[in-house]
PDB file of C-alpha atoms and ligand atoms in Angstrom:
ATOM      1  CA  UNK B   1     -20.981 -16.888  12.706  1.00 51.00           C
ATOM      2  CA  UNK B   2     -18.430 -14.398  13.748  1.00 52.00           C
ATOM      3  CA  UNK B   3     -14.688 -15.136  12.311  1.00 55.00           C
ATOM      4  CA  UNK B   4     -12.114 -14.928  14.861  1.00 58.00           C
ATOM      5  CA  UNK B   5      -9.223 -12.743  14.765  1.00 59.00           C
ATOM      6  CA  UNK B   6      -6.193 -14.841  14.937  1.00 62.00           C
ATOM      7  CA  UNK B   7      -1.901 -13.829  15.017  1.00 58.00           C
ATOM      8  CA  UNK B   8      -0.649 -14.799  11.780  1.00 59.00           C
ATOM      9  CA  UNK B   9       2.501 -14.952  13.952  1.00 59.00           C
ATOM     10  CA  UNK B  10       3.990 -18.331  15.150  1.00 60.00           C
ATOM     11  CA  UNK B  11       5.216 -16.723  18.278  1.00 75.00           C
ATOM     12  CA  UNK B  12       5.147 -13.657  20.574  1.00 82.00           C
ATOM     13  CA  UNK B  13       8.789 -13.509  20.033  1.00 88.00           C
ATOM     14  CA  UNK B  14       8.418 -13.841  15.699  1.00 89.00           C
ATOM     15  CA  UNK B  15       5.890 -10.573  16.771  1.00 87.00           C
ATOM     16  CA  UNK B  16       8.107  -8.727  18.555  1.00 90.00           C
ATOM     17  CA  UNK B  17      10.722  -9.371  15.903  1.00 94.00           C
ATOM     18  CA  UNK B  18       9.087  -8.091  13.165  1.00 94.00           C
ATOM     19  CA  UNK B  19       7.875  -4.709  14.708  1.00 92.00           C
ATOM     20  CA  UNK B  20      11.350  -4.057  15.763  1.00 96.00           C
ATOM     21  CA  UNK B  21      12.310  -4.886  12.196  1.00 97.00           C
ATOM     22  CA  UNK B  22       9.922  -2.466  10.378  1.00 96.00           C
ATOM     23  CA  UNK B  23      10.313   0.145  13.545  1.00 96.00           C
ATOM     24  CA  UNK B  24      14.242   0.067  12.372  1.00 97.00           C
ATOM     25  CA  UNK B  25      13.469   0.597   8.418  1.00 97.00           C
ATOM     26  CA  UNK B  26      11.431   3.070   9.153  1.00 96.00           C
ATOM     27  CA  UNK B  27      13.653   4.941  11.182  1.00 96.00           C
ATOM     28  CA  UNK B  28      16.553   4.192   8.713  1.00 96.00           C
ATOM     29  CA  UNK B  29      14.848   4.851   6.108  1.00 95.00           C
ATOM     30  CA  UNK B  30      13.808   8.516   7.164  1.00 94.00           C
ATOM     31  CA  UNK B  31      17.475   8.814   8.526  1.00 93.00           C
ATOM     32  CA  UNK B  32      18.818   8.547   4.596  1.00 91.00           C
ATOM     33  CA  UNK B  33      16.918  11.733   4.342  1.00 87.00           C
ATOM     34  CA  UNK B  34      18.840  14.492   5.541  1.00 84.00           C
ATOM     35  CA  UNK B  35      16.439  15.706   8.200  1.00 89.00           C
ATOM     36  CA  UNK B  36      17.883  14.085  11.501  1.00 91.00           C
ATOM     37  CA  UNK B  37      20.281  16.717  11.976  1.00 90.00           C
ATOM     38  CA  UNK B  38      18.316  20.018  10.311  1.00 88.00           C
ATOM     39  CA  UNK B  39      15.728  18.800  13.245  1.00 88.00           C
ATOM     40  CA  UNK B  40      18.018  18.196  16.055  1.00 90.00           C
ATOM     41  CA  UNK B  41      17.741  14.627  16.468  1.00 92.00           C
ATOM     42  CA  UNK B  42      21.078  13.735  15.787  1.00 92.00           C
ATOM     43  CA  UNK B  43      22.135  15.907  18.754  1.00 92.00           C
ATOM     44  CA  UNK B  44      19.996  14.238  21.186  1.00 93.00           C
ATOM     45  CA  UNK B  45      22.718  11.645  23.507  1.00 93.00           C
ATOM     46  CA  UNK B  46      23.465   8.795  21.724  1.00 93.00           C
ATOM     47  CA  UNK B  47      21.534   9.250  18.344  1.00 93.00           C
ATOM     48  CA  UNK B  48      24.529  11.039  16.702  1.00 93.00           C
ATOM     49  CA  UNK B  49      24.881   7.840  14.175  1.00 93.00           C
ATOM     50  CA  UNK B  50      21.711   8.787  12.752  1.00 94.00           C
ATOM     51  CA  UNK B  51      23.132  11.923  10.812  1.00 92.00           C
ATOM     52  CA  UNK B  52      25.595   9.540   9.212  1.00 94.00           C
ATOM     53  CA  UNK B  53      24.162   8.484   5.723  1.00 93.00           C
ATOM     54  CA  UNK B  54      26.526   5.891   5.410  1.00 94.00           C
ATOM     55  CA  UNK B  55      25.315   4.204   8.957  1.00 95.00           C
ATOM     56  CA  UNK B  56      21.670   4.658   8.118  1.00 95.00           C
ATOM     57  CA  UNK B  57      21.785   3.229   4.587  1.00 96.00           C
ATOM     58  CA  UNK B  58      23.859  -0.060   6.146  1.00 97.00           C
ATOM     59  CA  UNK B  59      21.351  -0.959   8.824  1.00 97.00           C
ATOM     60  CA  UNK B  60      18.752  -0.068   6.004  1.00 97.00           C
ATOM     61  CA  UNK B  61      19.829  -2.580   3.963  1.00 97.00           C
ATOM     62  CA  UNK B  62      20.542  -5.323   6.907  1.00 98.00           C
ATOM     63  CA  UNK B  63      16.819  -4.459   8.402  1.00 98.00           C
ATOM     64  CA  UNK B  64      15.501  -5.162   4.355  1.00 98.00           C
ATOM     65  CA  UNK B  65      17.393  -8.499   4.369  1.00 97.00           C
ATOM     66  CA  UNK B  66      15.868  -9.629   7.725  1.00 98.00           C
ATOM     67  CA  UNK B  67      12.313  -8.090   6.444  1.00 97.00           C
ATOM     68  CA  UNK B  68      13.063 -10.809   3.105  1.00 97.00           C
ATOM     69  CA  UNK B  69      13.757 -13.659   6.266  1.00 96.00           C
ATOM     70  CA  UNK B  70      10.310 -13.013   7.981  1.00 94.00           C
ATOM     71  CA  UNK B  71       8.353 -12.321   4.878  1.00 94.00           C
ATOM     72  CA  UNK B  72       9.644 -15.714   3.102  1.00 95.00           C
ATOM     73  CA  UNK B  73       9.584 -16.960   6.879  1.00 91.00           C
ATOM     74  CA  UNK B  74       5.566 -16.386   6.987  1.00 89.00           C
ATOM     75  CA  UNK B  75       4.779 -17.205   3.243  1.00 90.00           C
ATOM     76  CA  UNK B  76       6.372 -21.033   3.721  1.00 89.00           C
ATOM     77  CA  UNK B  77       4.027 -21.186   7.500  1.00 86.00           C
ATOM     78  CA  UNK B  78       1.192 -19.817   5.694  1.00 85.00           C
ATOM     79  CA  UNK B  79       1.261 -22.806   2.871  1.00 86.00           C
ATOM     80  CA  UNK B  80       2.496 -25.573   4.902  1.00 84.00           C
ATOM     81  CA  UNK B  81       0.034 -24.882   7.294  1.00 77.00           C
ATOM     82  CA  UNK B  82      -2.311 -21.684   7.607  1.00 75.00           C
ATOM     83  CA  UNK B  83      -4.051 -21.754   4.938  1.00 76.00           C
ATOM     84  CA  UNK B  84      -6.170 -24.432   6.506  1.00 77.00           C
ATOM     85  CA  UNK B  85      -6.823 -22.656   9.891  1.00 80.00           C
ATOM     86  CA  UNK B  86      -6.687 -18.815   8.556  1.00 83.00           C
ATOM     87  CA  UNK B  87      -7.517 -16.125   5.811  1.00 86.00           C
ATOM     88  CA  UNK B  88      -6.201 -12.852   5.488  1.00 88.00           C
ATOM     89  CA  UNK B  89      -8.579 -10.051   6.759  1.00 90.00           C
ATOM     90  CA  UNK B  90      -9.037  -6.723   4.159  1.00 91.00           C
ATOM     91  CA  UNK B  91      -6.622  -4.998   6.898  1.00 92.00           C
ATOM     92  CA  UNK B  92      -4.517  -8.004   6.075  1.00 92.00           C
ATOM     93  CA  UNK B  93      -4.491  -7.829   2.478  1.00 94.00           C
ATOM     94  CA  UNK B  94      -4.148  -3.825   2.357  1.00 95.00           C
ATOM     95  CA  UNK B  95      -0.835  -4.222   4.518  1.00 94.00           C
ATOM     96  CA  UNK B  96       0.711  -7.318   1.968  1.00 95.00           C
ATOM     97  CA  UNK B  97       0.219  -4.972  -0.678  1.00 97.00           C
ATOM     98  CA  UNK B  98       1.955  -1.982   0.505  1.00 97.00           C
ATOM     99  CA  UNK B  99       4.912  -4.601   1.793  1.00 97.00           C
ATOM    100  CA  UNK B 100       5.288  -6.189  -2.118  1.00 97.00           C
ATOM    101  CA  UNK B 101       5.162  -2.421  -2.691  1.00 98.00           C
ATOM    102  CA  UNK B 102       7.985  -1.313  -0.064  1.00 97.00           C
ATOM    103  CA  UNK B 103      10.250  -4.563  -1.458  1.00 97.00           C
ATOM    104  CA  UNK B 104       9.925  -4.256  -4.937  1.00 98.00           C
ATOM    105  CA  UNK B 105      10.617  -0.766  -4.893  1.00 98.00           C
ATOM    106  CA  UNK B 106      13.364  -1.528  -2.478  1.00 97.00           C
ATOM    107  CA  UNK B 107      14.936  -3.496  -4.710  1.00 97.00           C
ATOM    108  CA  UNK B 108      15.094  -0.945  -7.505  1.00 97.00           C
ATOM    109  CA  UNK B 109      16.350   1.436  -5.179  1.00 96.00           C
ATOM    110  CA  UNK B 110      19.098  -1.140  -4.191  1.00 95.00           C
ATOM    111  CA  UNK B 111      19.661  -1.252  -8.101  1.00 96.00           C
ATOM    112  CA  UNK B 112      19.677   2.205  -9.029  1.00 94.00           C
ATOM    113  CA  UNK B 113      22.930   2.566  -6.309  1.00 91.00           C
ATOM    114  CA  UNK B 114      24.607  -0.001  -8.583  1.00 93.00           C
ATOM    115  CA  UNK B 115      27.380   1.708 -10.521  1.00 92.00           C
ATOM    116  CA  UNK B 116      26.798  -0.368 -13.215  1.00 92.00           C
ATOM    117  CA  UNK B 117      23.137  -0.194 -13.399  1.00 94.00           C
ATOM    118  CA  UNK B 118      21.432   3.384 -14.922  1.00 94.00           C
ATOM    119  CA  UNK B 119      17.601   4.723 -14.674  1.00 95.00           C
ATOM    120  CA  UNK B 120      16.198   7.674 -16.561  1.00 96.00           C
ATOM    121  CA  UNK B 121      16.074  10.725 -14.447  1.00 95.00           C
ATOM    122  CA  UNK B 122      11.942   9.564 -14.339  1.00 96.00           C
ATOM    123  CA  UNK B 123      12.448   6.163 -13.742  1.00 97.00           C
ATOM    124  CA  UNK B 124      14.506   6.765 -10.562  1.00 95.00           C
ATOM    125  CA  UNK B 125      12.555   9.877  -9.646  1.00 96.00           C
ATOM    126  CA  UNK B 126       9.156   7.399  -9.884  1.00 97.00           C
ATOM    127  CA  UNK B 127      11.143   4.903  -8.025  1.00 96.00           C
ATOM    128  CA  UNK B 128      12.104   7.263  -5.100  1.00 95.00           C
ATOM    129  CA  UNK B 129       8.815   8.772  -4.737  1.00 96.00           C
ATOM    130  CA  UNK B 130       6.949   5.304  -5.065  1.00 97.00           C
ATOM    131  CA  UNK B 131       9.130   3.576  -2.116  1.00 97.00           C
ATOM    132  CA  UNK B 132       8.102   7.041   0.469  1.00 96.00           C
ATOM    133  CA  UNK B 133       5.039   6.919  -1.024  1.00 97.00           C
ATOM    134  CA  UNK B 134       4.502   2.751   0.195  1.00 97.00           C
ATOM    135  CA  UNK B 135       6.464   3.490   3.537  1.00 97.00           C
ATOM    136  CA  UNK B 136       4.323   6.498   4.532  1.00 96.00           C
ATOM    137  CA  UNK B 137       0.835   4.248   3.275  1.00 97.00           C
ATOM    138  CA  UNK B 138       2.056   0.931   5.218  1.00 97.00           C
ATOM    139  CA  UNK B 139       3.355   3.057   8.407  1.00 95.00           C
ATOM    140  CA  UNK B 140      -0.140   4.827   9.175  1.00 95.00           C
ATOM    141  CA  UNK B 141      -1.670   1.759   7.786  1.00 94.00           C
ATOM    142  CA  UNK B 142       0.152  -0.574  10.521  1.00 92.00           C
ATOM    143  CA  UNK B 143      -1.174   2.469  13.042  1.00 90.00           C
ATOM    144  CA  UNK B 144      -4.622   2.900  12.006  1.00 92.00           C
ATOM    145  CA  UNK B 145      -4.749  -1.089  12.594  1.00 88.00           C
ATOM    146  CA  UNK B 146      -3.240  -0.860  15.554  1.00 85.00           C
ATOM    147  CA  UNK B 147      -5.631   1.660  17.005  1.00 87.00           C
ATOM    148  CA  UNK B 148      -9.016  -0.081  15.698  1.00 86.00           C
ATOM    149  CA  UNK B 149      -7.315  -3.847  16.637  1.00 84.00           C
ATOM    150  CA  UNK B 150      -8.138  -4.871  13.260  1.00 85.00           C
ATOM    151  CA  UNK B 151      -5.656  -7.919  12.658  1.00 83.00           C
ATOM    152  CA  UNK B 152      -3.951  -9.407   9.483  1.00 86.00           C
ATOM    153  CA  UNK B 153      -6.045 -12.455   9.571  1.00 84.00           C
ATOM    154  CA  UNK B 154      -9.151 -14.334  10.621  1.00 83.00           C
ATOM    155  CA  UNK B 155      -9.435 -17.854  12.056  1.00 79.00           C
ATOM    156  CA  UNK B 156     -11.812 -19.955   9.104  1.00 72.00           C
ATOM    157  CA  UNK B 157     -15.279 -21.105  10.709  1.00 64.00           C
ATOM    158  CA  UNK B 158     -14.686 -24.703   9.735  1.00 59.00           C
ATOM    159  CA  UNK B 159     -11.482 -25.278  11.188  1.00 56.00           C
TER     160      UNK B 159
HETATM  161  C1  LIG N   1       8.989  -1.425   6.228  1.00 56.79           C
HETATM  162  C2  LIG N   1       9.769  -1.341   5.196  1.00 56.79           C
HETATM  163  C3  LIG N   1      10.502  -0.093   4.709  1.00 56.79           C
HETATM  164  C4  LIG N   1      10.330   1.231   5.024  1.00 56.79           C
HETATM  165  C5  LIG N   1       9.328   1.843   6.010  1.00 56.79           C
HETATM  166  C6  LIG N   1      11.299   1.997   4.221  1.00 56.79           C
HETATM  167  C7  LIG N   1      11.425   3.378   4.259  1.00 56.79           C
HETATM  168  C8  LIG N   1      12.329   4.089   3.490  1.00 56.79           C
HETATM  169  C9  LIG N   1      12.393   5.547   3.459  1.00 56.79           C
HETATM  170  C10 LIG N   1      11.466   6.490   4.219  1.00 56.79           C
HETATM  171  C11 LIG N   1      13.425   5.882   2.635  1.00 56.79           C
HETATM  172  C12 LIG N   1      13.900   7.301   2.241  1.00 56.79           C
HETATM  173  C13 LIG N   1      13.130   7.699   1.030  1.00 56.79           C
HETATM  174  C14 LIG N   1      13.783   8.843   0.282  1.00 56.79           C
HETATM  175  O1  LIG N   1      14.973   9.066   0.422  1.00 56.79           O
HETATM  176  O2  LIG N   1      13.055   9.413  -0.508  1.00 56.79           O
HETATM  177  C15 LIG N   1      14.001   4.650   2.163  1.00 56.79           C
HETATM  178  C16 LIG N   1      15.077   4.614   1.299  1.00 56.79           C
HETATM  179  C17 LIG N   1      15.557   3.432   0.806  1.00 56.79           C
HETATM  180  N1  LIG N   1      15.071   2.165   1.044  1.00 56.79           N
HETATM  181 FE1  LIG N   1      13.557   1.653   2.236  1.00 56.79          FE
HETATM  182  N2  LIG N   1      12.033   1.140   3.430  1.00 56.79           N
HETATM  183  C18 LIG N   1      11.565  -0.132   3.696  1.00 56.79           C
HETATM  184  C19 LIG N   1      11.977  -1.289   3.129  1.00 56.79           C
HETATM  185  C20 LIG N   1      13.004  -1.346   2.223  1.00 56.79           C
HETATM  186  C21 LIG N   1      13.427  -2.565   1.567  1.00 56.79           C
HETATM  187  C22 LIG N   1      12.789  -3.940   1.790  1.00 56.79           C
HETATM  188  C23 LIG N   1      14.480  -2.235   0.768  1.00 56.79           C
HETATM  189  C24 LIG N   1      15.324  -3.102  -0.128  1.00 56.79           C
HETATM  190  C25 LIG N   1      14.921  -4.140  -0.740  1.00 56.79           C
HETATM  191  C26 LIG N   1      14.702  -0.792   0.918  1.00 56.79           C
HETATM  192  C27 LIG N   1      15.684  -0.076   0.259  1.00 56.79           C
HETATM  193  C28 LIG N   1      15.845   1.289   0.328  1.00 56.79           C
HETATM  194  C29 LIG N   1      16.884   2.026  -0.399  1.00 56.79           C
HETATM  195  C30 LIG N   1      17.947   1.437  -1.307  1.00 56.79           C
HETATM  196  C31 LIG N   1      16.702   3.367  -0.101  1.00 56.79           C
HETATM  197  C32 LIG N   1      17.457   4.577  -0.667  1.00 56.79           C
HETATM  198  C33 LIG N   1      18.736   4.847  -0.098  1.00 56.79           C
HETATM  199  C34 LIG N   1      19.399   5.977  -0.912  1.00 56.79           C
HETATM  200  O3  LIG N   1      19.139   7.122  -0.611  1.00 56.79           O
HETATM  201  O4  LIG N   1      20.117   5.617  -1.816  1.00 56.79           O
HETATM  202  N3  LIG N   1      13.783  -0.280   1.799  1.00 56.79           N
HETATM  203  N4  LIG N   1      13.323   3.568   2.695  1.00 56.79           N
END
């Protein structure tokens, strides 16, 4: 019998939340890169901010801590309660995996701009390349999704 695709999200508004979360890291995220200005989007009216490193890298680091909220938000829903109604989808599990990806490399990026803390030259350079490396595989993987409706998760037959 055909699963069901289901919203592993408790609300419309816990949806809407989290795009505009990830829509903001990725934004910020490319914005630490100096390219907003060499390409002119800096100049566009209102957008100016997004040349500023320093501006970028803050609402980085606020959109990661709210990212930590939902993730630990959905892990606690999922074992108090969907894991008897719902299973992840392949879609579903790709997507966790290049999340875990985005945070733990996150994190060493948050600890290689410690003053105190020190990577090799490889061990940073792995670390930078591995964080654009998840974004750009969990960005067109949210897109490809999108575009072929294939959702995180899939109601269970017997529930
Ligand atoms: C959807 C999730 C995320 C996306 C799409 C994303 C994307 C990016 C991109 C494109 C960059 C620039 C890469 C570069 O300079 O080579 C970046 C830098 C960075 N990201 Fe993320 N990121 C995400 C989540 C996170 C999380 C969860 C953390 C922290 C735990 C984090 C911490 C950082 C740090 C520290 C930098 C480097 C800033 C610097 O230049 O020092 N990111 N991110």
């Amino acid at each position: 019998m055909e699963k069901a695709a289901c919203n592993p999200y408790p609300s419309k508004a816990m949806t809407r939340f989290y795009m505009a979360v990830v829509a903001v890291l990725a934004f910020t995220g490319f914005g630490q890169m100096p390219i907003f200005k060499r390409y002119y989007l800096a100049d566009i009216p209102g957008l100016g901010w997004s040349a500023n490193f320093f501006v970028t890298h803050a609402i980085h680091y606020i959109g990661a801590s709210l990212l930590f909220f939902i993730i630990a938000y959905q892990i606690t829903g999922y074992f108090m309660r969907g894991r008897h109604y719902y299973s992840l989808t392949r879609s579903g599990w790709a997507r966790v995996i290049f999340l875990v990806g985005l945070v733990v490399t996150g994190i060493f990026r948050v600890l290689k701009n410690m003053p105190d803390i020190v990577f090799s030259p490889n061990f940073t350079m792995f670390i930078d390349f591995a964080h654009l490396g998840f974004a750009m595989l969990f960005l067109f993987s949210c897109l490809g999704f999108l575009l072929f409706h294939t959702g995180w998760c899939e109601e269970d037959a017997t529930t």
